[in-house]
PDB file of C-alpha atoms in Angstrom:
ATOM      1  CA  UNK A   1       8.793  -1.648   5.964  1.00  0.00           C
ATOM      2  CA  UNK A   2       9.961  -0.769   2.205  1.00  0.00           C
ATOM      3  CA  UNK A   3      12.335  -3.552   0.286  1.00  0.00           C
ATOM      4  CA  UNK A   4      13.575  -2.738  -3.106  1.00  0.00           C
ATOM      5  CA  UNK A   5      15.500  -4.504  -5.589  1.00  0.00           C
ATOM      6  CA  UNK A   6      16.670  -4.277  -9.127  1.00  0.00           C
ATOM      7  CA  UNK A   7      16.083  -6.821 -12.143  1.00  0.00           C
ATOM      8  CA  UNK A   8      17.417  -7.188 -15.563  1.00  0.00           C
ATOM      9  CA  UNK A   9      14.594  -6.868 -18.311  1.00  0.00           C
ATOM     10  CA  UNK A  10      15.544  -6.203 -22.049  1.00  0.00           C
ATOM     11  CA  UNK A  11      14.995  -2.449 -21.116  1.00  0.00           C
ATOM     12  CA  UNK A  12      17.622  -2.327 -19.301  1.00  0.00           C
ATOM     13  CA  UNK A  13      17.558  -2.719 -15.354  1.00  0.00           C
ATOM     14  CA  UNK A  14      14.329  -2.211 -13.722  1.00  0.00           C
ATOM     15  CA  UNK A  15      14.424  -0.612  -9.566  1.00  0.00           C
ATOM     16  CA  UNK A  16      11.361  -1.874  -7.750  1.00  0.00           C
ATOM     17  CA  UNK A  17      10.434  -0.231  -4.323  1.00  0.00           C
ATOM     18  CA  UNK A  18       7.364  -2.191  -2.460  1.00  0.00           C
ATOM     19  CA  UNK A  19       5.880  -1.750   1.263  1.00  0.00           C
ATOM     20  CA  UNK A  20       4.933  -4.897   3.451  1.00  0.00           C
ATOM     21  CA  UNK A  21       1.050  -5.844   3.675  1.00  0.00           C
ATOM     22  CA  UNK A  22      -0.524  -8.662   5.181  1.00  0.00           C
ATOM     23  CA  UNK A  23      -0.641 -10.209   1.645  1.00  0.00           C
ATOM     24  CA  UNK A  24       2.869  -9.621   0.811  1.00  0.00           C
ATOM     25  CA  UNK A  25       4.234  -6.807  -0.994  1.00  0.00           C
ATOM     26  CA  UNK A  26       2.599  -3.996  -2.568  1.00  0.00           C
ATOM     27  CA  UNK A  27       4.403  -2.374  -5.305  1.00  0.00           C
ATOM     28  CA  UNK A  28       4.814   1.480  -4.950  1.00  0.00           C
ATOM     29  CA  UNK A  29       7.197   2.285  -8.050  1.00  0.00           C
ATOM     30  CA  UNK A  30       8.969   0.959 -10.889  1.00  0.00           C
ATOM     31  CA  UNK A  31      11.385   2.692 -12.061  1.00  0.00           C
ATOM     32  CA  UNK A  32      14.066   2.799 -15.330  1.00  0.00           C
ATOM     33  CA  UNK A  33      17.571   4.265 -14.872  1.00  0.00           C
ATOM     34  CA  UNK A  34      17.807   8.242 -15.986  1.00  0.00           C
ATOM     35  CA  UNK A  35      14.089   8.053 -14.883  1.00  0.00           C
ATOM     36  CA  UNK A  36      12.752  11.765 -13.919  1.00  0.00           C
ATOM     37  CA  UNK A  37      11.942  11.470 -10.094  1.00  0.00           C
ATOM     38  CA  UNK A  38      12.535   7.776  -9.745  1.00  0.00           C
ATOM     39  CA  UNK A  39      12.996   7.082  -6.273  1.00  0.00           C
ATOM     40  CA  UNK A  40      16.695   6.166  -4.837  1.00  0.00           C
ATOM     41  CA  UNK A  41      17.430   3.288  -2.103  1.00  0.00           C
ATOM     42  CA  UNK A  42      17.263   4.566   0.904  1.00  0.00           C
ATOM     43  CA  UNK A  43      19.294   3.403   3.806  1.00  0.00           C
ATOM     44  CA  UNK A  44      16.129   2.120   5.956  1.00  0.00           C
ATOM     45  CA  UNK A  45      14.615  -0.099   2.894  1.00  0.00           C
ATOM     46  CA  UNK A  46      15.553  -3.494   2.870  1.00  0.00           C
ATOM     47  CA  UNK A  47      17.631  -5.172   0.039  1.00  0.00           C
ATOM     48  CA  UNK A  48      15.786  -8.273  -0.958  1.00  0.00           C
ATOM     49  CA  UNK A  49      14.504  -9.784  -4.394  1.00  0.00           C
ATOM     50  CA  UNK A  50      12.123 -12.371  -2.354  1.00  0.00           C
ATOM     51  CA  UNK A  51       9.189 -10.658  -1.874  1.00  0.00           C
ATOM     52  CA  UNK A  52       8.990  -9.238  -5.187  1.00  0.00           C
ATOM     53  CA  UNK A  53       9.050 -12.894  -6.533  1.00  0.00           C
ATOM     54  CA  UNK A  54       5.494 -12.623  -8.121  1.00  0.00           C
ATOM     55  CA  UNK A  55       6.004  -9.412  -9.857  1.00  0.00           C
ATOM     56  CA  UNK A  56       9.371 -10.877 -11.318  1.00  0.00           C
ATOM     57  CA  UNK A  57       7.658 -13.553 -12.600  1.00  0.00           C
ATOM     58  CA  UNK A  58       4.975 -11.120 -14.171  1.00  0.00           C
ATOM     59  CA  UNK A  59       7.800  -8.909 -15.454  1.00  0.00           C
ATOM     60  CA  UNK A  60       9.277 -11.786 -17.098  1.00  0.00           C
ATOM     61  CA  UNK A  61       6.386 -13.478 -18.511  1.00  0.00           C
ATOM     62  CA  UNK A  62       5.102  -9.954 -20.087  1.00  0.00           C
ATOM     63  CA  UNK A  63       8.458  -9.217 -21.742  1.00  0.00           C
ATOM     64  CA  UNK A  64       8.546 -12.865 -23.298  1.00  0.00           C
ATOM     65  CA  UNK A  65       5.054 -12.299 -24.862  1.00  0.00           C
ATOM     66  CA  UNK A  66       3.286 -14.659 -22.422  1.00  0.00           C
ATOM     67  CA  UNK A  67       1.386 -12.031 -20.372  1.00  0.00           C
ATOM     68  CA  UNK A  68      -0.668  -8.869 -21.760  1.00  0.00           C
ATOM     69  CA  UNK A  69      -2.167  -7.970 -18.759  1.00  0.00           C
ATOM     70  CA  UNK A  70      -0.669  -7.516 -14.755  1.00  0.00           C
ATOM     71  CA  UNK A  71      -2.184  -8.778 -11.586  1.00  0.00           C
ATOM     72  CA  UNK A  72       0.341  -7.016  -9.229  1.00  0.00           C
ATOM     73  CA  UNK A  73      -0.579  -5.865  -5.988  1.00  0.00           C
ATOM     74  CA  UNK A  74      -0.033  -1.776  -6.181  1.00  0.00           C
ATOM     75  CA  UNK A  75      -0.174   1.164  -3.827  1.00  0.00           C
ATOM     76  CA  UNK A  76       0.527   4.406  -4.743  1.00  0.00           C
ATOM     77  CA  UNK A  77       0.202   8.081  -3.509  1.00  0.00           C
ATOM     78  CA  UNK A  78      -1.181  11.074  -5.859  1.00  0.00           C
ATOM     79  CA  UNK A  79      -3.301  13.383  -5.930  1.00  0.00           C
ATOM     80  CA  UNK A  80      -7.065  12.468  -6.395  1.00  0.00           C
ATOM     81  CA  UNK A  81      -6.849  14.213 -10.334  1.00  0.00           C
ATOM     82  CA  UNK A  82      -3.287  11.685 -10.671  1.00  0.00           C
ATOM     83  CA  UNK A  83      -5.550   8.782  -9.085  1.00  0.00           C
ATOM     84  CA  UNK A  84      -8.207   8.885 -11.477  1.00  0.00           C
ATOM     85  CA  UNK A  85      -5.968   9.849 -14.703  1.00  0.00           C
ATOM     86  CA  UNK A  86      -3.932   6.682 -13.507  1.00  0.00           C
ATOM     87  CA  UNK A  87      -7.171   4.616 -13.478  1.00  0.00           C
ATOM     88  CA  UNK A  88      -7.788   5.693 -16.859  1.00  0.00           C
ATOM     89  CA  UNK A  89      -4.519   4.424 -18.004  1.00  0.00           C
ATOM     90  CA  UNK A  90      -4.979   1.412 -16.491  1.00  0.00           C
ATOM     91  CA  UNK A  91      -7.606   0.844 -19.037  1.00  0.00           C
ATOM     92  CA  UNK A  92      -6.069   0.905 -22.173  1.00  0.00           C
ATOM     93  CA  UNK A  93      -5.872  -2.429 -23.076  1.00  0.00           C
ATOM     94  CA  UNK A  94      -2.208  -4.318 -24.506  1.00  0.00           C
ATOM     95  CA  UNK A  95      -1.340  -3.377 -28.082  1.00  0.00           C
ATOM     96  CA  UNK A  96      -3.691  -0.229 -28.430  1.00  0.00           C
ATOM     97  CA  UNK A  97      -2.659   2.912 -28.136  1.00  0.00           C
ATOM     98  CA  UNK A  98      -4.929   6.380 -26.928  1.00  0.00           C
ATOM     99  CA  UNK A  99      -4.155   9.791 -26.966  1.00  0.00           C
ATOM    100  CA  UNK A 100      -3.925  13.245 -24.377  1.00  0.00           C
ATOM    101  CA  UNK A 101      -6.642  14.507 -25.832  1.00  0.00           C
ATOM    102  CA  UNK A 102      -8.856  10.883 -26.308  1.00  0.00           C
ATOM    103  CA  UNK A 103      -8.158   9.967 -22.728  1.00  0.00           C
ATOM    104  CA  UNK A 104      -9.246  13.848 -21.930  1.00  0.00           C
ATOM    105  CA  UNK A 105     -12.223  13.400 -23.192  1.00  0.00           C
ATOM    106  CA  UNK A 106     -12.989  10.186 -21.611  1.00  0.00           C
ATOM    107  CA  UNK A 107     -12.418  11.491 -18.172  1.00  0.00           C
ATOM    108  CA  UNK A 108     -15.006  14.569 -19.121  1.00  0.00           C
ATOM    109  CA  UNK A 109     -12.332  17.170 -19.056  1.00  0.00           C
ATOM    110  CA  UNK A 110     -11.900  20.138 -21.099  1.00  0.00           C
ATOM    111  CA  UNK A 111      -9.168  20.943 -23.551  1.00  0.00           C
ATOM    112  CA  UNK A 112      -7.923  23.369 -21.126  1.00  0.00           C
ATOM    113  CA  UNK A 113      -6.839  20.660 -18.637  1.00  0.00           C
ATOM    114  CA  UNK A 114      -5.165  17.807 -21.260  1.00  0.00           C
ATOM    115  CA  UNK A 115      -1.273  19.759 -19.797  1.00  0.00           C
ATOM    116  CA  UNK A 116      -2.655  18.878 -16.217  1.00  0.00           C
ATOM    117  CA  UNK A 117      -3.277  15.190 -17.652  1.00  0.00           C
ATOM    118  CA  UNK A 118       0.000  14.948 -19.649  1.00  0.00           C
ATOM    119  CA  UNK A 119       1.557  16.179 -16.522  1.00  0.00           C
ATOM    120  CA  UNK A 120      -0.364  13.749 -14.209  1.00  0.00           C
ATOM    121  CA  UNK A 121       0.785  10.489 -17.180  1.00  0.00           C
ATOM    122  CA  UNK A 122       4.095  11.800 -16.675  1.00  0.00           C
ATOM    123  CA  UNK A 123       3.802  11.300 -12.674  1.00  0.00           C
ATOM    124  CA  UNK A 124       2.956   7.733 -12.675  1.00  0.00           C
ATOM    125  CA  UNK A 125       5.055   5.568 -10.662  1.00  0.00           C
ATOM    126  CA  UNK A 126       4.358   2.611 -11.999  1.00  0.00           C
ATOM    127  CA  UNK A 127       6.057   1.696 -15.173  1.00  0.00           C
ATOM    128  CA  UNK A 128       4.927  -0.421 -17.066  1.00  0.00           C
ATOM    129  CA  UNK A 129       2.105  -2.233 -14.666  1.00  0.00           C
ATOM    130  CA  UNK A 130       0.221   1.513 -15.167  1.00  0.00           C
ATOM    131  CA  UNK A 131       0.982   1.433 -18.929  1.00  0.00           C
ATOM    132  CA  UNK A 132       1.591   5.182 -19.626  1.00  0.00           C
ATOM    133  CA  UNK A 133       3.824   4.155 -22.606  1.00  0.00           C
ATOM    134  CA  UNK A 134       0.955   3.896 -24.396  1.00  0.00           C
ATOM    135  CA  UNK A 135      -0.503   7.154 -24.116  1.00  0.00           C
ATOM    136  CA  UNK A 136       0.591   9.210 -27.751  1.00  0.00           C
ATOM    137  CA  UNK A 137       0.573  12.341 -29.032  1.00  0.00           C
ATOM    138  CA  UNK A 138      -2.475  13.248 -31.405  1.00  0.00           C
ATOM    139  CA  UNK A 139      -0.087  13.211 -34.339  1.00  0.00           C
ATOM    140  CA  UNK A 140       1.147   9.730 -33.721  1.00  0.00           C
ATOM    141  CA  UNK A 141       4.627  10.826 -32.315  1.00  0.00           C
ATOM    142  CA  UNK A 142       6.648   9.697 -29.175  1.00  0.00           C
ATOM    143  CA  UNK A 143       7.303  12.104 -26.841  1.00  0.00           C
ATOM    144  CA  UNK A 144       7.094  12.230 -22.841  1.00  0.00           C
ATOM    145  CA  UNK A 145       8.027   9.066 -21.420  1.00  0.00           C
ATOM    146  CA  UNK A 146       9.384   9.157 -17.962  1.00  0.00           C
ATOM    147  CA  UNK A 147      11.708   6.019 -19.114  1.00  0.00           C
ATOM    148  CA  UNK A 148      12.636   7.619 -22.263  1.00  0.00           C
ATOM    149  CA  UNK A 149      11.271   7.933 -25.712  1.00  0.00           C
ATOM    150  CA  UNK A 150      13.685   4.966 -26.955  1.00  0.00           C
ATOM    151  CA  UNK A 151      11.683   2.440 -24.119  1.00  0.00           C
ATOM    152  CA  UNK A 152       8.302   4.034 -25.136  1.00  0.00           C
ATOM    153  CA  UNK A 153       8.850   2.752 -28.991  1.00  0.00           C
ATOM    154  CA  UNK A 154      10.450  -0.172 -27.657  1.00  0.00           C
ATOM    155  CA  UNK A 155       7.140  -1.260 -25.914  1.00  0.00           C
ATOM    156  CA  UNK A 156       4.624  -0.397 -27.936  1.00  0.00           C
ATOM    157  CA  UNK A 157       6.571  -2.130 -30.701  1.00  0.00           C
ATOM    158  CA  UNK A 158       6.871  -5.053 -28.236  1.00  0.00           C
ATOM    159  CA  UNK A 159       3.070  -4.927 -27.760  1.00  0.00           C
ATOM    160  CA  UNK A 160       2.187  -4.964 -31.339  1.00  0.00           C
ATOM    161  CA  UNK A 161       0.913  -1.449 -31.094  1.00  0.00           C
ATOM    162  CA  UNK A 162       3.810  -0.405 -33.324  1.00  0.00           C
ATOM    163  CA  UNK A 163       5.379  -2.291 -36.385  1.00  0.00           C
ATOM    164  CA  UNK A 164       9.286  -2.395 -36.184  1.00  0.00           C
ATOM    165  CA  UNK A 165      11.442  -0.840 -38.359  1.00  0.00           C
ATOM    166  CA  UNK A 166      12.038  -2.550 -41.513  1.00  0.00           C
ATOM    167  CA  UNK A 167      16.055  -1.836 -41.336  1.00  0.00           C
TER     168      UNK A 167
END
């Protein structure tokens, strides 16, 4: 069975959609109002907050500074090119950033394919546990977040990965 529910975060509210397991929930998306393609509740998914207690703790904890790094049980569909670009994403570690091209070249694929890979980033599902927002353009510009360029900046400043602006 699906359950869903929505949470506050200081990016605004956050939709989480999970399917039952024998260990609980597994998350299958998280999702940011005016997302492209987030998922909507559908009439068969089950309203409740409860079984997504852990990953509202995790949430929580990572947007007061007290957690760099998710332990949330995940399942998500994709092809096997979105699988292992997703994998690679998983990778870069909390305040770092990496670029198309750098994360191109780590997966062994030619210039020709970094639009496939941007496009494949631009899939993920997972907000913020599959932390896309820290994929950059080669010039050091913010463009193509699925949760919007004003969360990307808001993150990676979060994360140390950007310095504020001195305003």
């Amino acid at each position: 069975m699906t359950a869903c529910t929505t949470i506050t975060s200081p990016l605004g509210e956050l939709f989480l959609v999970g399917q039952d397991s024998e260990d609980g929930i597994s998350l299958t998306s998280l999702s940011m109002p005016g997302q492209k393609n987030a998922p909507a509740a559908q009439p068969d998914w089950r309203q409740d907050a409860e079984p997504f207690a852990d990953v509202i703790r995790q949430l929580s904890a990572y947007f007061t500074g007290e957690l760099t790094q998710f332990s949330i049980a995940f399942t998500s569909a994709g092809t096997d090119f979105q699988r292992r670009v997703w994998h690679a994403i998983e990778e870069i570690p909390f305040g770092s950033t990496t670029t198309h091209g750098a994360l191109a070249e780590q997966l062994g694929l030619p210039r020709e394919r970094i639009q496939a890979l941007g496009a494949a980033v631009g899939a993920n599902p997972l907000l913020l546990v599959r932390p896309c927002h820290r994929v950059i353009a080669a010039d050091g510009t913010m463009r193509g977040y699925a949760g919007g360029v004003e969360r990307k900046v808001q993150l990676l400043t979060r994360e140390g990965a950007l310095q504020p602006p001195l305003v």
